[in-house]
Coordinates of C-alpha atoms in Angstrom, one line a residue:
X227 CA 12.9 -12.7 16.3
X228 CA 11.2 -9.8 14.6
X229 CA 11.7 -11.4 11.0
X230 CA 10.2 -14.9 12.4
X231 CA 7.5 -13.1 14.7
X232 CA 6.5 -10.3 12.2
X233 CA 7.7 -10.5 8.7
X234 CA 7.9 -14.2 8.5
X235 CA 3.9 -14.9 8.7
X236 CA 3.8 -11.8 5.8
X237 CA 6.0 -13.9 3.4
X238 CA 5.1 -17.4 3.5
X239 CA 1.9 -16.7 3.1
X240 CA 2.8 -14.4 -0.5
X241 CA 5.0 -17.2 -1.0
X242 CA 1.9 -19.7 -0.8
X243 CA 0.1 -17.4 -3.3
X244 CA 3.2 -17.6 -5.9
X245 CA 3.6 -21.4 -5.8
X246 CA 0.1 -21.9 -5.8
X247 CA 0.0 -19.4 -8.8
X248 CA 3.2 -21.4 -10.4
X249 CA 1.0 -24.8 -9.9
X250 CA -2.1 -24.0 -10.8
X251 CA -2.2 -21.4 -13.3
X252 CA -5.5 -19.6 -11.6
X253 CA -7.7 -16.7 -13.2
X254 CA -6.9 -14.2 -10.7
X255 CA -9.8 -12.3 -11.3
X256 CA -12.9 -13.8 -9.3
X257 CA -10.6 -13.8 -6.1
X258 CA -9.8 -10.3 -6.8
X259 CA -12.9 -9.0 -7.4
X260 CA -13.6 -10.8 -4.1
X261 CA -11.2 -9.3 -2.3
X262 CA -11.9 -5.8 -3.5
X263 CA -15.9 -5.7 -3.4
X264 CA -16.3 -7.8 -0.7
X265 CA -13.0 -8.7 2.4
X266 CA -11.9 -5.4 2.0
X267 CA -14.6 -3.4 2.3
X268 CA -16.2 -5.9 5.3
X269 CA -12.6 -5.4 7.0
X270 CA -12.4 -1.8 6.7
X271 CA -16.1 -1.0 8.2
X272 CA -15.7 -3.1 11.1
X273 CA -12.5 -1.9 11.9
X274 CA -13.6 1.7 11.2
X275 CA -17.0 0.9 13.5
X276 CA -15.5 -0.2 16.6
X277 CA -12.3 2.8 17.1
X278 CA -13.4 6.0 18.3
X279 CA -13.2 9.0 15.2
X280 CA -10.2 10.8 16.3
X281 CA -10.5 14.4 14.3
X282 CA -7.6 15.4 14.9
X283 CA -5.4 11.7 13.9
X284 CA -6.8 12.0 10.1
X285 CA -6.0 15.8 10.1
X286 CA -2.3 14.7 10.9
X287 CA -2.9 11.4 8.9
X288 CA -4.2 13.5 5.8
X289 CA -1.1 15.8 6.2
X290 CA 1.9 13.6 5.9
X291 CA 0.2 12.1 3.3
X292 CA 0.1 14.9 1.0
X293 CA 3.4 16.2 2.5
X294 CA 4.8 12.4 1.8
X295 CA 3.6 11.7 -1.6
X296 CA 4.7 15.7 -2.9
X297 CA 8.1 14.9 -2.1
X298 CA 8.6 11.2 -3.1
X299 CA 7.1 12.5 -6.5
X300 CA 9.6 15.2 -6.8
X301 CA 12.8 12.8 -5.9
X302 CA 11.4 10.5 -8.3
X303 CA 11.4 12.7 -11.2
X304 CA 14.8 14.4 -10.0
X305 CA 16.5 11.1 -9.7
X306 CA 15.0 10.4 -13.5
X307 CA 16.0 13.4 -15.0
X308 CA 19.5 13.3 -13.2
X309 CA 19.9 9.5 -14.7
X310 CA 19.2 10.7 -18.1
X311 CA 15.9 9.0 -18.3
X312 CA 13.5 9.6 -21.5
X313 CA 9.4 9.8 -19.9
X314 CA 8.4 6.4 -19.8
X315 CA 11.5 5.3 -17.9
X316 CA 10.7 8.3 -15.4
X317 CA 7.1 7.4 -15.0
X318 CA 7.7 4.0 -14.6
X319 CA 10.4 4.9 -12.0
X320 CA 7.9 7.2 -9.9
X321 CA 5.4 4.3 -9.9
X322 CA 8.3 2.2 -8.3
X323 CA 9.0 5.0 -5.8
X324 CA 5.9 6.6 -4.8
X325 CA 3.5 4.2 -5.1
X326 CA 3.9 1.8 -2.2
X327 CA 1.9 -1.5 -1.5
X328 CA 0.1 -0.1 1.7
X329 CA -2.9 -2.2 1.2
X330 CA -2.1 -6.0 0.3
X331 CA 1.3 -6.1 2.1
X332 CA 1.0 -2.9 4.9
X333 CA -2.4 -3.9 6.8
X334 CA -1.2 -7.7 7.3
X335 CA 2.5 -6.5 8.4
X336 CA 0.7 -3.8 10.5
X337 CA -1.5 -6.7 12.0
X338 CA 1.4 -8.7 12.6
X339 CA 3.5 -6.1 14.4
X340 CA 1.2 -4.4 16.7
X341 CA -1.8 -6.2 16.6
X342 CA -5.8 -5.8 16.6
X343 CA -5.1 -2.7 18.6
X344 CA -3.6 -0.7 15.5
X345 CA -5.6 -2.2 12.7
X346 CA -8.4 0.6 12.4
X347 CA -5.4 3.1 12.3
X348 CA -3.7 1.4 9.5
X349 CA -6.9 1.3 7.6
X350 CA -7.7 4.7 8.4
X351 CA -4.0 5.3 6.6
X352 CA -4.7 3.0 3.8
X353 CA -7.9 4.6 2.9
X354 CA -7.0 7.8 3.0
X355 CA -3.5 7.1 0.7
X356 CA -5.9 5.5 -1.2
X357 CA -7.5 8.2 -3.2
X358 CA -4.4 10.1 -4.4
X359 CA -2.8 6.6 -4.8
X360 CA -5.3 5.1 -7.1
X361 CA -5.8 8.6 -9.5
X362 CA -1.7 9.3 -9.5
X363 CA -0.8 5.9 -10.7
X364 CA -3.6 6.2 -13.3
X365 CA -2.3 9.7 -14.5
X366 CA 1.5 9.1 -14.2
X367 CA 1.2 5.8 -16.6
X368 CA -0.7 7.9 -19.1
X369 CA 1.8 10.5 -19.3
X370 CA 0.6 12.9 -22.1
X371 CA -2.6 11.1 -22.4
X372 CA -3.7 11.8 -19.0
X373 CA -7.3 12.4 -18.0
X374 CA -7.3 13.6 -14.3
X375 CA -11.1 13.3 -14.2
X376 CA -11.5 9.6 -15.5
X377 CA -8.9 9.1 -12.7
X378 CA -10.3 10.4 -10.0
X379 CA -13.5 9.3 -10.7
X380 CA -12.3 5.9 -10.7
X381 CA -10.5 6.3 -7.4
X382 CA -13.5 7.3 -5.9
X383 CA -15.5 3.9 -7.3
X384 CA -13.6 1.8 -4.7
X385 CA -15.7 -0.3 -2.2
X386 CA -13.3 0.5 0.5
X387 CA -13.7 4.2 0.4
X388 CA -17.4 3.8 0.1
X389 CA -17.0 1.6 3.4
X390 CA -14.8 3.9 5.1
X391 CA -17.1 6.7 4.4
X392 CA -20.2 4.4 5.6
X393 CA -18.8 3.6 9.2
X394 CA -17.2 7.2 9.6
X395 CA -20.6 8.5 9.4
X396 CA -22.3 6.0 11.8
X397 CA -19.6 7.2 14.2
X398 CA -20.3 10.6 13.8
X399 CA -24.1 10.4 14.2
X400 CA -23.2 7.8 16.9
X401 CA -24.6 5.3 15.5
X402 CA -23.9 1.8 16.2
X403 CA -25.0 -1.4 14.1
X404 CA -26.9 -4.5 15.2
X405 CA -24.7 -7.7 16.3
X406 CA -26.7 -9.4 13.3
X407 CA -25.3 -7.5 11.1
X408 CA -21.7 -6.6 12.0
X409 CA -21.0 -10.5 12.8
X410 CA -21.1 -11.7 9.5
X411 CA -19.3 -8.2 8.1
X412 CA -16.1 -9.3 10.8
X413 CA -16.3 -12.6 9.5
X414 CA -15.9 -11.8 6.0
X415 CA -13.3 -9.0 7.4
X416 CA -11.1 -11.3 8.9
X417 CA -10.4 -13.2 5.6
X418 CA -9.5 -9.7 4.0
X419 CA -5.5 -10.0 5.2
X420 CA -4.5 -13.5 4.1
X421 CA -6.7 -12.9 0.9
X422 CA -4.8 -10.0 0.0
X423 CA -1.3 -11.8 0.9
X424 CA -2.3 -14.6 -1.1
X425 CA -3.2 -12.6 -4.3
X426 CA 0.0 -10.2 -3.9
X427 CA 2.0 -13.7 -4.3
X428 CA 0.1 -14.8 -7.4
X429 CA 0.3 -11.9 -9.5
X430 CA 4.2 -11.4 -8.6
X431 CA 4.0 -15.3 -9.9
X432 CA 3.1 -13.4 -12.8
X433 CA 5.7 -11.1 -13.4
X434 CA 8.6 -11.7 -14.7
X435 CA 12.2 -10.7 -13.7
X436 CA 13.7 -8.4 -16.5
X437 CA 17.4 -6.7 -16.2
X438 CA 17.0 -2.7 -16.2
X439 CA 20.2 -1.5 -15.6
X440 CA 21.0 1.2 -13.2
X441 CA 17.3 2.6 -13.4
X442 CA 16.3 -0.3 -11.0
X443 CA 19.1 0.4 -7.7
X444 CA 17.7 3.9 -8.1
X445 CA 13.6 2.5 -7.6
X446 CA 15.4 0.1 -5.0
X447 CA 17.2 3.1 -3.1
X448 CA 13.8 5.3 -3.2
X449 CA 11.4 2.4 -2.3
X450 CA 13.2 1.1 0.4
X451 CA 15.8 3.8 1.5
X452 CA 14.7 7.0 1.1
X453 CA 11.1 6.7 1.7
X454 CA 11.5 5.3 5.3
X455 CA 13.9 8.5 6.0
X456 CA 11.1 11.3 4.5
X457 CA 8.5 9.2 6.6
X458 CA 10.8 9.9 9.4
X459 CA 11.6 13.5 9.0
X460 CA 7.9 14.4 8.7
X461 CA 7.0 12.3 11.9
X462 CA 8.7 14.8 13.3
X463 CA 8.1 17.6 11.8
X464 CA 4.5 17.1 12.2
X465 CA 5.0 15.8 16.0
X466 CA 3.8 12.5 15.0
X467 CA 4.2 9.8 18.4
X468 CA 3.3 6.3 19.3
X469 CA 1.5 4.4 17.5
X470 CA 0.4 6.3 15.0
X471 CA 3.6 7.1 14.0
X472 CA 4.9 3.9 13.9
X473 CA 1.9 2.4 11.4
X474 CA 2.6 5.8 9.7
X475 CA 6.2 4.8 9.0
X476 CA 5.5 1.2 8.5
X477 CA 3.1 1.1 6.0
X478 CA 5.1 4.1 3.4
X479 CA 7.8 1.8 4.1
X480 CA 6.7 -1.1 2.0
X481 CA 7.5 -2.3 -1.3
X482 CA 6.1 -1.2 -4.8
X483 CA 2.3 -1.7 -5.3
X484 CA 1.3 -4.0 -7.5
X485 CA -1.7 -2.2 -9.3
X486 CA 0.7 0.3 -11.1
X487 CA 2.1 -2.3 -13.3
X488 CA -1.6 -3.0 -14.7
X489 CA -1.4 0.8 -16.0
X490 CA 1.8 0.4 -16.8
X491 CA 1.2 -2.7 -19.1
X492 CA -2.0 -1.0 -20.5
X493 CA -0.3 2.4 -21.3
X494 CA 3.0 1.0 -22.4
X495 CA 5.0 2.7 -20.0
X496 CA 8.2 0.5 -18.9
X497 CA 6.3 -2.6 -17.5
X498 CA 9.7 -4.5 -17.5
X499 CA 11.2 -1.9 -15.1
X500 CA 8.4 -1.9 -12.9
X501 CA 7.9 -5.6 -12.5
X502 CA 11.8 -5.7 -11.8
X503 CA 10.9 -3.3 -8.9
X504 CA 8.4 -4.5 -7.4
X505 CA 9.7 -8.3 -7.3
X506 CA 13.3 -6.5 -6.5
X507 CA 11.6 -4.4 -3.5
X508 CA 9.3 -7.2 -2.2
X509 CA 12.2 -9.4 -1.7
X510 CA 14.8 -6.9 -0.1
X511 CA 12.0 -5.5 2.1
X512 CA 12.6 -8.7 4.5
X513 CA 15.5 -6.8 5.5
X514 CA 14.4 -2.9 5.1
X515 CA 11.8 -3.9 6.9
X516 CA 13.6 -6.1 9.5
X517 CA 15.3 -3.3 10.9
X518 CA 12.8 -0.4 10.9
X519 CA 10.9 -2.9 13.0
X520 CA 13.8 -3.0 15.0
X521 CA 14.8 0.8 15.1
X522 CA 11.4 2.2 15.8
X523 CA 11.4 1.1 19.2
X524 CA 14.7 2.8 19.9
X525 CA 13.5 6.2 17.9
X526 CA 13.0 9.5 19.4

């Protein structure tokens, strides 16, 4: 029942997006832009308005994420240097690994598993992965071409962190905004998660299915595998409980993002064995995820 309760919802509505995407051939772009300048943002500020600022949950929150992403970097490159990998073939790999779809396919499966009650913490994740997300996956397709500054600075253009940074401050000051204005914010909000769902389906109707030999069990085994169990171990390493652990380990336990592949196409670096991954990952996750939803009920 978790798969029809939970994960089902999440998949036929990115399967909706693909055959829609198959049929009618759409520019992706103006629903994208949509999505990004405009849902988004209106979800993430009056999610972030209405939960209480809890200091010390984004001091934990910031933590593992650092923690998380320093060591799914590292077993990335390990695993592409042990596999006899030349640089573009590693990159390509740590996009698969460490870059996981935490926006388009976390918030909605957050959503679906625990409900309205855990939403502002899962954006409160997703905006603070966010940042290191966006600028890594800039910098990693580069490779030797890398401008840290042009990726960062791009990061930090993102409506949603301009929204998150918005409502946090309104919270601080305890400030609160009128119902005539945070109505029409919620409603746009609420069509943020099957926007996003929709879009993830129509640009993985895009990609195409390429064999990669053993490069793509290894992105797999990371993705799905590995990243769950270094979630884990710094849960409790941190003393991270409840929910927050559980969104925590939900959301870095999704498939591989989708924006990577645009760097990856632009910069040349292994777009075949990225867009293997992240159709690869997306599809097995119905079962990865299936049973972490399963086991973190039962975990200590």
């Amino acid at each position: 029942m978790r798969f029809l309760d939970i994960l089902a919802p999440v998949f036929l509505i990115v399967l909706c997006g693909a055959l829609l995407q198959r049929r009618a051939r759409l520019d992706l772009q103006p629903l994208t832009i949509s999505a990004l300048y405009l849902f988004a943002p209106a979800l993430t500020f009056s999610a972030l308005i209405k939960q209480p600022l809890d200091g010390s949950a984004l001091g934990r929150i910031s933590l593992y994420m650092l923690l998380y992403l320093a060591i799914m970097l590292l077993l990335a490159g390990l695993t592409g240097r042990l596999l006899g990998c030349d640089g573009d073939s590693r990159r390509a790999l740590t996009l698969a690994a460490a870059m996981m779809n935490i926006g388009n396919f976390g918030l909605p499966l957050v959503y679906f598993a625990f409900g309205e009650a855990a939403v502002a913490t899962s954006i409160l994740v997703f905006v603070l992965f966010s940042l290191p997300l966006g600028s890594l996956a800039i910098v990693i397709a580069q490779g030797s071409q890398a401008d840290w500054r042009s990726a960062l600075r791009n990061s930090l253009q993102v409506p949603i962190i301009h929204a998150a940074l918005l409502a946090l401050l309104l919270q601080a000051l305890h400030l609160q905004p009128p119902a005539w204005l945070l109505r029409p914010v919620d409603l746009l909000g609420q069509a943020a998660v099957p926007v996003m769902l929709l879009l993830l389906g129509m640009q993985m109707a895009r990609s195409r299915w390429q064999q990669v030999g053993r490069l793509l069990p290894a992105a797999i085994s990371l993705r799905l595998l590995i990243g769950p169990l270094v979630g884990y171990g710094l849960c409790r390493l941190l003393q991270i409980e409840g929910l927050l652990r559980d969104v925590l380990l939900l959301q870095t336990s999704t498939p591989a993002a989708v924006l990577p592949l645009l760097y990856a196409l632009r910069f040349g670096t292994r777009p075949d064995l990225l867009a293997s991954a992240i159709i690869a990952t997306t599809a097995l996750s119905a079962l990865s995820l299936t049973a972490l939803l399963y086991l973190l009920p039962l975990l200590p």
